[in-house]
Coordinates of C-alpha atoms in Angstrom, one line a residue:
M51 CA -2.4 14.1 1.8
N52 CA -2.4 17.6 0.7
N53 CA 0.9 19.5 1.6
P54 CA 4.6 17.2 -0.5
Q55 CA 6.6 18.5 2.8
E56 CA 5.0 15.1 4.1
G57 CA 5.4 11.5 3.4
L58 CA 3.0 8.7 4.7
F59 CA 4.7 5.1 6.1
I60 CA 3.3 2.3 5.8
P61 CA 4.3 -1.4 8.2
P62 CA 4.1 -4.1 6.9
M63 CA 0.6 -6.6 6.8
A64 CA -1.2 -2.5 6.5
W65 CA -3.9 -3.0 3.6
C66 CA -4.1 0.8 1.9
E67 CA -5.8 1.8 -1.0
F68 CA -4.2 5.3 -3.1
S69 CA -7.2 7.3 -4.7
D70 CA -7.8 10.7 -5.2
F71 CA -5.1 12.5 -7.2
S72 CA -4.9 15.5 -7.5
A73 CA -3.7 16.2 -11.4
G74 CA 0.0 16.4 -11.1
S75 CA 0.9 14.8 -7.8
V76 CA 2.9 11.4 -7.6
C77 CA 3.0 8.6 -5.9
L78 CA 6.9 7.4 -4.5
C79 CA 7.1 3.8 -3.4
L80 CA 10.4 2.8 -1.4
A81 CA 11.3 -0.1 -0.6
S82 CA 13.9 -2.5 0.7
G83 CA 13.7 -4.9 -1.6
K84 CA 13.2 -5.7 -5.7
Y85 CA 9.2 -6.2 -6.3
D86 CA 7.9 -9.5 -6.0
I87 CA 4.8 -10.0 -7.0
E88 CA 4.0 -13.0 -4.7
G89 CA 5.0 -10.8 -1.7
Y90 CA 1.9 -9.0 -2.2
I91 CA -1.9 -9.7 -1.1
D92 CA -4.4 -7.7 -3.8
D93 CA -7.3 -9.6 -2.5
F94 CA -9.7 -8.2 0.0
D95 CA -10.9 -11.1 2.1
K96 CA -7.2 -13.2 1.3
F97 CA -5.7 -10.4 3.4
V98 CA -8.3 -10.5 6.9
A99 CA -7.8 -14.5 5.8
E100 CA -4.0 -14.7 6.4
L101 CA -4.5 -12.1 10.1
R102 CA -6.2 -14.6 11.6

């Protein structure tokens, strides 16, 4: 992304990784509820297994 006027919607069960941020950039996450680590998959192989 290179336009500060744009955002990115990531739907549930979509694997994503963020990298190569420009100096001074900000990554803002908006959610509908409080963060609960149990609601996230942080291992790609586990993620793929959940999709099956």
